[in-house]
PDB file of C-alpha atoms and ligand atoms in Angstrom:
ATOM      1  CA  MET T   1      -0.051   0.318  -0.055  1.00  0.00           C
ATOM      2  CA  LYS T   2       1.248   3.554  -1.005  1.00  0.00           C
ATOM      3  CA  PHE T   3       1.350   6.025   1.744  1.00  0.00           C
ATOM      4  CA  PHE T   4       0.261   9.771   0.902  1.00  0.00           C
ATOM      5  CA  ILE T   5       0.637  12.659   3.256  1.00  0.00           C
ATOM      6  CA  ASP T   6      -2.681  14.604   3.478  1.00  0.00           C
ATOM      7  CA  THR T   7      -1.641  18.144   4.201  1.00  0.00           C
ATOM      8  CA  ALA T   8      -0.253  21.309   2.500  1.00  0.00           C
ATOM      9  CA  ASN T   9       2.138  22.012   5.365  1.00  0.00           C
ATOM     10  CA  LEU T  10       5.801  22.131   3.849  1.00  0.00           C
ATOM     11  CA  ALA T  11       7.478  21.285   7.391  1.00  0.00           C
ATOM     12  CA  GLN T  12       5.085  18.060   7.773  1.00  0.00           C
ATOM     13  CA  ILE T  13       5.656  16.956   4.235  1.00  0.00           C
ATOM     14  CA  LYS T  14       9.284  17.334   4.665  1.00  0.00           C
ATOM     15  CA  GLU T  15       9.205  15.295   7.987  1.00  0.00           C
ATOM     16  CA  ALA T  16       7.143  12.563   6.504  1.00  0.00           C
ATOM     17  CA  ASN T  17       9.495  12.392   3.277  1.00  0.00           C
ATOM     18  CA  GLU T  18      12.636  12.149   5.553  1.00  0.00           C
ATOM     19  CA  LEU T  19      11.109   8.894   7.043  1.00  0.00           C
ATOM     20  CA  GLY T  20      11.807   7.407   3.462  1.00  0.00           C
ATOM     21  CA  VAL T  21       8.176   5.832   2.930  1.00  0.00           C
ATOM     22  CA  LEU T  22       6.352   8.669   1.418  1.00  0.00           C
ATOM     23  CA  ASP T  23       4.881   8.088  -1.851  1.00  0.00           C
ATOM     24  CA  GLY T  24       2.906  11.481  -2.641  1.00  0.00           C
ATOM     25  CA  VAL T  25       0.923  14.205  -1.406  1.00  0.00           C
ATOM     26  CA  THR T  26      -2.903  15.253  -1.361  1.00  0.00           C
ATOM     27  CA  THR T  27      -4.027  18.632  -0.825  1.00  0.00           C
ATOM     28  CA  ASN T  28      -7.402  20.330  -0.796  1.00  0.00           C
ATOM     29  CA  PRO T  29      -8.641  24.071  -0.644  1.00  0.00           C
ATOM     30  CA  SER T  30      -9.434  23.677   3.287  1.00  0.00           C
ATOM     31  CA  LEU T  31      -5.785  22.198   3.708  1.00  0.00           C
ATOM     32  CA  MET T  32      -4.368  25.043   1.526  1.00  0.00           C
ATOM     33  CA  ALA T  33      -6.377  27.832   3.286  1.00  0.00           C
ATOM     34  CA  LYS T  34      -5.135  26.227   6.621  1.00  0.00           C
ATOM     35  CA  GLU T  35      -1.413  27.212   5.605  1.00  0.00           C
ATOM     36  CA  GLY T  36      -2.653  30.796   5.063  1.00  0.00           C
ATOM     37  CA  ILE T  37      -1.798  30.151   1.075  1.00  0.00           C
ATOM     38  CA  LYS T  38      -3.834  33.016  -0.927  1.00  0.00           C
ATOM     39  CA  GLY T  39      -4.265  34.079  -4.651  1.00  0.00           C
ATOM     40  CA  LYS T  40      -3.456  32.144  -7.722  1.00  0.00           C
ATOM     41  CA  GLU T  41       0.260  32.769  -7.920  1.00  0.00           C
ATOM     42  CA  ASN T  42       0.967  31.697  -4.214  1.00  0.00           C
ATOM     43  CA  VAL T  43      -1.136  28.720  -4.800  1.00  0.00           C
ATOM     44  CA  LEU T  44       0.659  27.515  -7.944  1.00  0.00           C
ATOM     45  CA  ASN T  45       4.204  28.197  -6.282  1.00  0.00           C
ATOM     46  CA  HIS T  46       3.025  26.304  -3.157  1.00  0.00           C
ATOM     47  CA  TYR T  47       2.541  23.204  -5.217  1.00  0.00           C
ATOM     48  CA  LEU T  48       5.770  23.806  -6.787  1.00  0.00           C
ATOM     49  CA  ALA T  49       7.249  23.851  -3.439  1.00  0.00           C
ATOM     50  CA  ILE T  50       5.484  20.566  -2.592  1.00  0.00           C
ATOM     51  CA  CYS T  51       6.659  19.139  -5.872  1.00  0.00           C
ATOM     52  CA  ASP T  52      10.291  20.040  -4.948  1.00  0.00           C
ATOM     53  CA  LEU T  53      10.019  18.343  -1.565  1.00  0.00           C
ATOM     54  CA  VAL T  54       8.794  15.094  -2.832  1.00  0.00           C
ATOM     55  CA  ASP T  55       9.286  12.544  -5.808  1.00  0.00           C
ATOM     56  CA  GLY T  56       5.684  11.174  -5.976  1.00  0.00           C
ATOM     57  CA  ASP T  57       2.105  12.339  -7.156  1.00  0.00           C
ATOM     58  CA  VAL T  58       0.736  15.735  -5.731  1.00  0.00           C
ATOM     59  CA  SER T  59      -2.707  16.336  -5.866  1.00  0.00           C
ATOM     60  CA  ALA T  60      -3.897  19.846  -6.418  1.00  0.00           C
ATOM     61  CA  GLU T  61      -7.706  20.464  -6.579  1.00  0.00           C
ATOM     62  CA  VAL T  62      -9.429  22.527  -9.000  1.00  0.00           C
ATOM     63  CA  LEU T  63     -11.583  25.557  -7.337  1.00  0.00           C
ATOM     64  CA  ALA T  64     -14.130  25.799 -10.334  1.00  0.00           C
ATOM     65  CA  THR T  65     -17.401  23.853 -10.036  1.00  0.00           C
ATOM     66  CA  ASP T  66     -18.536  23.975 -13.784  1.00  0.00           C
ATOM     67  CA  TYR T  67     -16.902  21.753 -16.522  1.00  0.00           C
ATOM     68  CA  GLU T  68     -15.215  24.506 -18.404  1.00  0.00           C
ATOM     69  CA  GLY T  69     -13.710  26.031 -15.189  1.00  0.00           C
ATOM     70  CA  MET T  70     -12.557  22.558 -14.141  1.00  0.00           C
ATOM     71  CA  VAL T  71     -10.852  21.950 -17.709  1.00  0.00           C
ATOM     72  CA  LYS T  72      -9.370  25.510 -17.850  1.00  0.00           C
ATOM     73  CA  GLU T  73      -7.750  25.270 -14.184  1.00  0.00           C
ATOM     74  CA  GLY T  74      -6.910  21.214 -14.498  1.00  0.00           C
ATOM     75  CA  LEU T  75      -4.813  22.071 -17.653  1.00  0.00           C
ATOM     76  CA  GLU T  76      -2.963  24.925 -16.086  1.00  0.00           C
ATOM     77  CA  LEU T  77      -2.121  22.673 -13.068  1.00  0.00           C
ATOM     78  CA  ALA T  78      -1.153  19.615 -14.926  1.00  0.00           C
ATOM     79  CA  LYS T  79       1.199  21.936 -16.849  1.00  0.00           C
ATOM     80  CA  LEU T  80       2.690  23.309 -13.905  1.00  0.00           C
ATOM     81  CA  HIS T  81       4.592  20.229 -12.968  1.00  0.00           C
ATOM     82  CA  LYS T  82       4.811  16.537 -14.093  1.00  0.00           C
ATOM     83  CA  GLN T  83       4.141  15.293 -10.365  1.00  0.00           C
ATOM     84  CA  ILE T  84       0.695  17.118 -10.532  1.00  0.00           C
ATOM     85  CA  VAL T  85      -2.213  14.965 -10.285  1.00  0.00           C
ATOM     86  CA  VAL T  86      -5.443  16.936 -11.089  1.00  0.00           C
ATOM     87  CA  LYS T  87      -7.857  16.545  -8.121  1.00  0.00           C
ATOM     88  CA  ILE T  88     -11.607  16.888  -8.892  1.00  0.00           C
ATOM     89  CA  PRO T  89     -14.850  16.640  -6.987  1.00  0.00           C
ATOM     90  CA  CYS T  90     -17.444  13.749  -7.847  1.00  0.00           C
ATOM     91  CA  THR T  91     -20.132  15.688  -9.560  1.00  0.00           C
ATOM     92  CA  LYS T  92     -21.662  15.630 -12.966  1.00  0.00           C
ATOM     93  CA  ASP T  93     -19.153  18.247 -14.453  1.00  0.00           C
ATOM     94  CA  GLY T  94     -16.412  16.573 -12.445  1.00  0.00           C
ATOM     95  CA  ILE T  95     -17.004  12.962 -14.142  1.00  0.00           C
ATOM     96  CA  LYS T  96     -17.096  14.969 -17.516  1.00  0.00           C
ATOM     97  CA  ALA T  97     -13.973  16.860 -16.875  1.00  0.00           C
ATOM     98  CA  ILE T  98     -12.165  13.633 -15.587  1.00  0.00           C
ATOM     99  CA  LYS T  99     -13.029  12.128 -18.978  1.00  0.00           C
ATOM    100  CA  PHE T 100     -11.543  14.944 -20.884  1.00  0.00           C
ATOM    101  CA  PHE T 101      -8.286  14.619 -18.949  1.00  0.00           C
ATOM    102  CA  THR T 102      -8.323  10.857 -19.304  1.00  0.00           C
ATOM    103  CA  ASP T 103      -8.579  11.297 -23.002  1.00  0.00           C
ATOM    104  CA  LYS T 104      -5.592  13.680 -22.830  1.00  0.00           C
ATOM    105  CA  GLY T 105      -3.607  11.301 -20.895  1.00  0.00           C
ATOM    106  CA  ILE T 106      -3.789  13.989 -17.891  1.00  0.00           C
ATOM    107  CA  ARG T 107      -3.757  12.042 -14.403  1.00  0.00           C
ATOM    108  CA  THR T 108      -6.682  12.760 -12.203  1.00  0.00           C
ATOM    109  CA  ASN T 109      -7.960  12.074  -8.541  1.00  0.00           C
ATOM    110  CA  CYS T 110     -11.686  12.195  -7.999  1.00  0.00           C
ATOM    111  CA  THR T 111     -12.324  13.590  -4.462  1.00  0.00           C
ATOM    112  CA  LEU T 112     -15.718  13.659  -2.245  1.00  0.00           C
ATOM    113  CA  VAL T 113     -16.461   9.956  -3.037  1.00  0.00           C
ATOM    114  CA  PHE T 114     -19.093   8.358  -0.531  1.00  0.00           C
ATOM    115  CA  SER T 115     -20.571   5.406  -2.585  1.00  0.00           C
ATOM    116  CA  VAL T 116     -19.859   2.491  -4.557  1.00  0.00           C
ATOM    117  CA  GLY T 117     -21.823   4.018  -7.461  1.00  0.00           C
ATOM    118  CA  GLN T 118     -19.888   7.427  -7.550  1.00  0.00           C
ATOM    119  CA  ALA T 119     -16.734   4.897  -7.669  1.00  0.00           C
ATOM    120  CA  LEU T 120     -18.098   3.055 -10.502  1.00  0.00           C
ATOM    121  CA  LEU T 121     -18.572   6.482 -12.728  1.00  0.00           C
ATOM    122  CA  VAL T 122     -15.122   7.666 -11.476  1.00  0.00           C
ATOM    123  CA  ALA T 123     -13.372   4.394 -12.764  1.00  0.00           C
ATOM    124  CA  LYS T 124     -15.259   4.497 -16.047  1.00  0.00           C
ATOM    125  CA  ALA T 125     -14.326   8.083 -16.615  1.00  0.00           C
ATOM    126  CA  GLY T 126     -10.779   6.836 -16.389  1.00  0.00           C
ATOM    127  CA  ALA T 127      -9.578   8.535 -13.138  1.00  0.00           C
ATOM    128  CA  THR T 128      -6.084   7.484 -11.894  1.00  0.00           C
ATOM    129  CA  TYR T 129      -7.466   7.705  -8.299  1.00  0.00           C
ATOM    130  CA  VAL T 130     -10.690   7.552  -6.537  1.00  0.00           C
ATOM    131  CA  SER T 131     -10.755   9.195  -3.051  1.00  0.00           C
ATOM    132  CA  PRO T 132     -13.648   7.827  -0.875  1.00  0.00           C
ATOM    133  CA  PHE T 133     -13.748   9.679   2.453  1.00  0.00           C
ATOM    134  CA  VAL T 134     -13.481   7.348   5.549  1.00  0.00           C
ATOM    135  CA  GLY T 135     -13.547   9.567   8.238  1.00  0.00           C
ATOM    136  CA  ARG T 136     -16.607  11.771   7.102  1.00  0.00           C
ATOM    137  CA  LEU T 137     -18.452   8.571   6.781  1.00  0.00           C
ATOM    138  CA  ASP T 138     -17.649   7.480  10.401  1.00  0.00           C
ATOM    139  CA  ASP T 139     -18.587  10.758  11.493  1.00  0.00           C
ATOM    140  CA  ILE T 140     -22.366  10.104  10.316  1.00  0.00           C
ATOM    141  CA  SER T 141     -22.496   6.548  11.741  1.00  0.00           C
ATOM    142  CA  THR T 142     -21.563   5.081   8.267  1.00  0.00           C
ATOM    143  CA  ASP T 143     -18.554   2.584   8.139  1.00  0.00           C
ATOM    144  CA  GLY T 144     -15.911   4.269   6.119  1.00  0.00           C
ATOM    145  CA  ILE T 145     -13.641   1.237   5.914  1.00  0.00           C
ATOM    146  CA  ASP T 146     -16.567  -0.996   4.636  1.00  0.00           C
ATOM    147  CA  LEU T 147     -16.879   1.654   1.587  1.00  0.00           C
ATOM    148  CA  ILE T 148     -13.183   1.255   0.739  1.00  0.00           C
ATOM    149  CA  ALA T 149     -13.681  -2.750   0.807  1.00  0.00           C
ATOM    150  CA  ARG T 150     -16.709  -2.798  -1.440  1.00  0.00           C
ATOM    151  CA  ILE T 151     -14.930  -0.365  -3.984  1.00  0.00           C
ATOM    152  CA  VAL T 152     -11.745  -2.452  -3.824  1.00  0.00           C
ATOM    153  CA  ASP T 153     -13.868  -5.456  -4.662  1.00  0.00           C
ATOM    154  CA  MET T 154     -15.699  -4.086  -7.290  1.00  0.00           C
ATOM    155  CA  TYR T 155     -12.688  -2.561  -8.989  1.00  0.00           C
ATOM    156  CA  ARG T 156     -11.192  -6.179  -8.893  1.00  0.00           C
ATOM    157  CA  GLU T 157     -14.312  -7.798 -10.045  1.00  0.00           C
ATOM    158  CA  TYR T 158     -14.564  -5.555 -13.271  1.00  0.00           C
ATOM    159  CA  ASP T 159     -10.706  -5.218 -13.692  1.00  0.00           C
ATOM    160  CA  PHE T 160     -10.714  -1.291 -13.333  1.00  0.00           C
ATOM    161  CA  ASP T 161      -7.144   0.225 -13.378  1.00  0.00           C
ATOM    162  CA  THR T 162      -8.319   3.330 -10.983  1.00  0.00           C
ATOM    163  CA  GLN T 163      -6.424   3.090  -7.648  1.00  0.00           C
ATOM    164  CA  VAL T 164      -8.409   3.358  -4.482  1.00  0.00           C
ATOM    165  CA  LEU T 165      -7.012   6.241  -2.534  1.00  0.00           C
ATOM    166  CA  ALA T 166      -8.411   6.146   1.049  1.00  0.00           C
ATOM    167  CA  ALA T 167      -9.070   9.730   2.025  1.00  0.00           C
ATOM    168  CA  SER T 168     -10.164  11.264   5.356  1.00  0.00           C
ATOM    169  CA  ILE T 169      -7.924   9.048   7.174  1.00  0.00           C
ATOM    170  CA  ARG T 170      -8.184  10.238  10.887  1.00  0.00           C
ATOM    171  CA  HIS T 171      -5.874   7.804  12.667  1.00  0.00           C
ATOM    172  CA  THR T 172      -3.788   4.930  12.829  1.00  0.00           C
ATOM    173  CA  MET T 173      -6.318   2.467  13.261  1.00  0.00           C
ATOM    174  CA  HIS T 174      -7.756   3.401   9.867  1.00  0.00           C
ATOM    175  CA  ILE T 175      -4.618   2.805   8.204  1.00  0.00           C
ATOM    176  CA  ASN T 176      -4.400  -0.690   9.651  1.00  0.00           C
ATOM    177  CA  GLN T 177      -8.056  -1.333   8.322  1.00  0.00           C
ATOM    178  CA  CYS T 178      -7.065   0.024   4.881  1.00  0.00           C
ATOM    179  CA  VAL T 179      -4.220  -2.529   4.636  1.00  0.00           C
ATOM    180  CA  GLU T 180      -6.938  -5.214   5.762  1.00  0.00           C
ATOM    181  CA  VAL T 181      -9.132  -4.366   2.907  1.00  0.00           C
ATOM    182  CA  GLY T 182      -6.544  -3.847   0.129  1.00  0.00           C
ATOM    183  CA  ALA T 183      -6.547  -0.015  -0.359  1.00  0.00           C
ATOM    184  CA  ASP T 184      -3.979   1.192  -3.023  1.00  0.00           C
ATOM    185  CA  VAL T 185      -3.219   3.966  -1.264  1.00  0.00           C
ATOM    186  CA  ALA T 186      -3.924   5.818   2.244  1.00  0.00           C
ATOM    187  CA  THR T 187      -3.433   9.777   2.343  1.00  0.00           C
ATOM    188  CA  CYS T 188      -2.953  10.169   6.081  1.00  0.00           C
ATOM    189  CA  PRO T 189      -1.988  13.031   8.640  1.00  0.00           C
ATOM    190  CA  LEU T 190       1.796  12.852   9.733  1.00  0.00           C
ATOM    191  CA  SER T 191       0.341  11.765  13.224  1.00  0.00           C
ATOM    192  CA  ALA T 192      -1.572   8.725  11.830  1.00  0.00           C
ATOM    193  CA  ILE T 193       1.645   7.328  10.075  1.00  0.00           C
ATOM    194  CA  GLU T 194       3.953   7.940  13.222  1.00  0.00           C
ATOM    195  CA  GLY T 195       1.303   6.100  15.154  1.00  0.00           C
ATOM    196  CA  LEU T 196       2.077   2.834  13.577  1.00  0.00           C
ATOM    197  CA  LEU T 197       5.659   2.972  15.006  1.00  0.00           C
ATOM    198  CA  LYS T 198       4.038   2.915  18.420  1.00  0.00           C
ATOM    199  CA  HIS T 199       4.166  -0.458  20.301  1.00  0.00           C
ATOM    200  CA  PRO T 200       4.926  -0.654  24.194  1.00  0.00           C
ATOM    201  CA  LEU T 201       6.939  -3.864  23.561  1.00  0.00           C
ATOM    202  CA  THR T 202       9.147  -1.891  21.307  1.00  0.00           C
ATOM    203  CA  ASP T 203       9.713   0.761  23.765  1.00  0.00           C
ATOM    204  CA  SER T 204      10.421  -1.710  26.610  1.00  0.00           C
ATOM    205  CA  GLY T 205      12.655  -3.975  24.802  1.00  0.00           C
ATOM    206  CA  LEU T 206      14.749  -1.198  23.782  1.00  0.00           C
ATOM    207  CA  ALA T 207      15.133   0.209  27.362  1.00  0.00           C
ATOM    208  CA  THR T 208      16.356  -3.308  28.070  1.00  0.00           C
ATOM    209  CA  PHE T 209      18.686  -3.516  25.184  1.00  0.00           C
ATOM    210  CA  ILE T 210      20.145   0.079  26.240  1.00  0.00           C
ATOM    211  CA  ALA T 211      20.619  -1.032  29.977  1.00  0.00           C
ATOM    212  CA  ASP T 212      22.340  -4.494  28.923  1.00  0.00           C
ATOM    213  CA  ALA T 213      24.367  -2.576  26.168  1.00  0.00           C
ATOM    214  CA  LYS T 214      25.792  -0.550  29.169  1.00  0.00           C
ATOM    215  CA  LYS T 215      27.041  -3.925  30.846  1.00  0.00           C
ATOM    216  CA  MET T 216      29.245  -4.624  27.840  1.00  0.00           C
ATOM    217  CA  ASP T 217      31.298  -1.231  27.795  1.00  0.00           C
TER     218      ASP T 217
HETATM  219  O1  G3P L 301      -8.070  14.322   1.306  1.00  0.00           O
HETATM  220  C1  G3P L 301      -9.287  14.405   1.859  1.00  0.00           C
HETATM  221  C2  G3P L 301      -9.196  14.595   3.391  1.00  0.00           C
HETATM  222  O2  G3P L 301      -8.361  15.612   3.625  1.00  0.00           O
HETATM  223  C3  G3P L 301     -10.660  15.005   4.274  1.00  0.00           C
HETATM  224  O3  G3P L 301     -10.188  14.712   5.516  1.00  0.00           O
HETATM  225  O4  G3P L 301     -10.232  14.758   7.737  1.00  0.00           O
HETATM  226  O5  G3P L 301     -11.118  16.771   6.457  1.00  0.00           O
HETATM  227  O6  G3P L 301     -12.535  14.652   6.576  1.00  0.00           O
HETATM  228  P1  G3P L 301     -11.131  15.293   6.360  1.00  0.00           P
END
């Protein structure tokens, strides 16, 4: 399973990248706004800064909601850097825009996906990634991981190439569950990735090794 980090924070992207296990970055307008990025030029420069930090795919979301606007913005984003994947919301215009980009050989990530039916349309339009939101489904008492499992099964059944990118990952347990159901990618906050390292037996075992190592001086 690939690991993307879900943030526009350069320090966190750098820290995750230095672990050596990072495969890419996802952003969205809320994450960009959180970093105080304003104005088209600053937004584009921020995406370039992210691409400079990491080697993998960097999802950059269109702000337009109509087909023509998405196509115009997406073409600009795709031209910006070869690592950019154009992120598009799962709407009627969005699906049309994804098909447009697929036909042009431009990679896309379809966001705000909450059902198997939406994921079917996303794959048929040829998106590179589909982003079902795990945490936001859990927030409304609906099993987000179950949706990941059902989309993975459906894509396998019909042999779709679209990769299942589990988004809205809130904690480490979500990552473990994504592994179990066969997600292709999980995009996570840094804290959830770091949580994978935590085990009391690792800590106590290391403390013993350090103590015993002193006896070897
Ligand atoms: O990539 C989408 C993701 O960032 C949404 O996460 O926590 O706002 O539901 P969240």
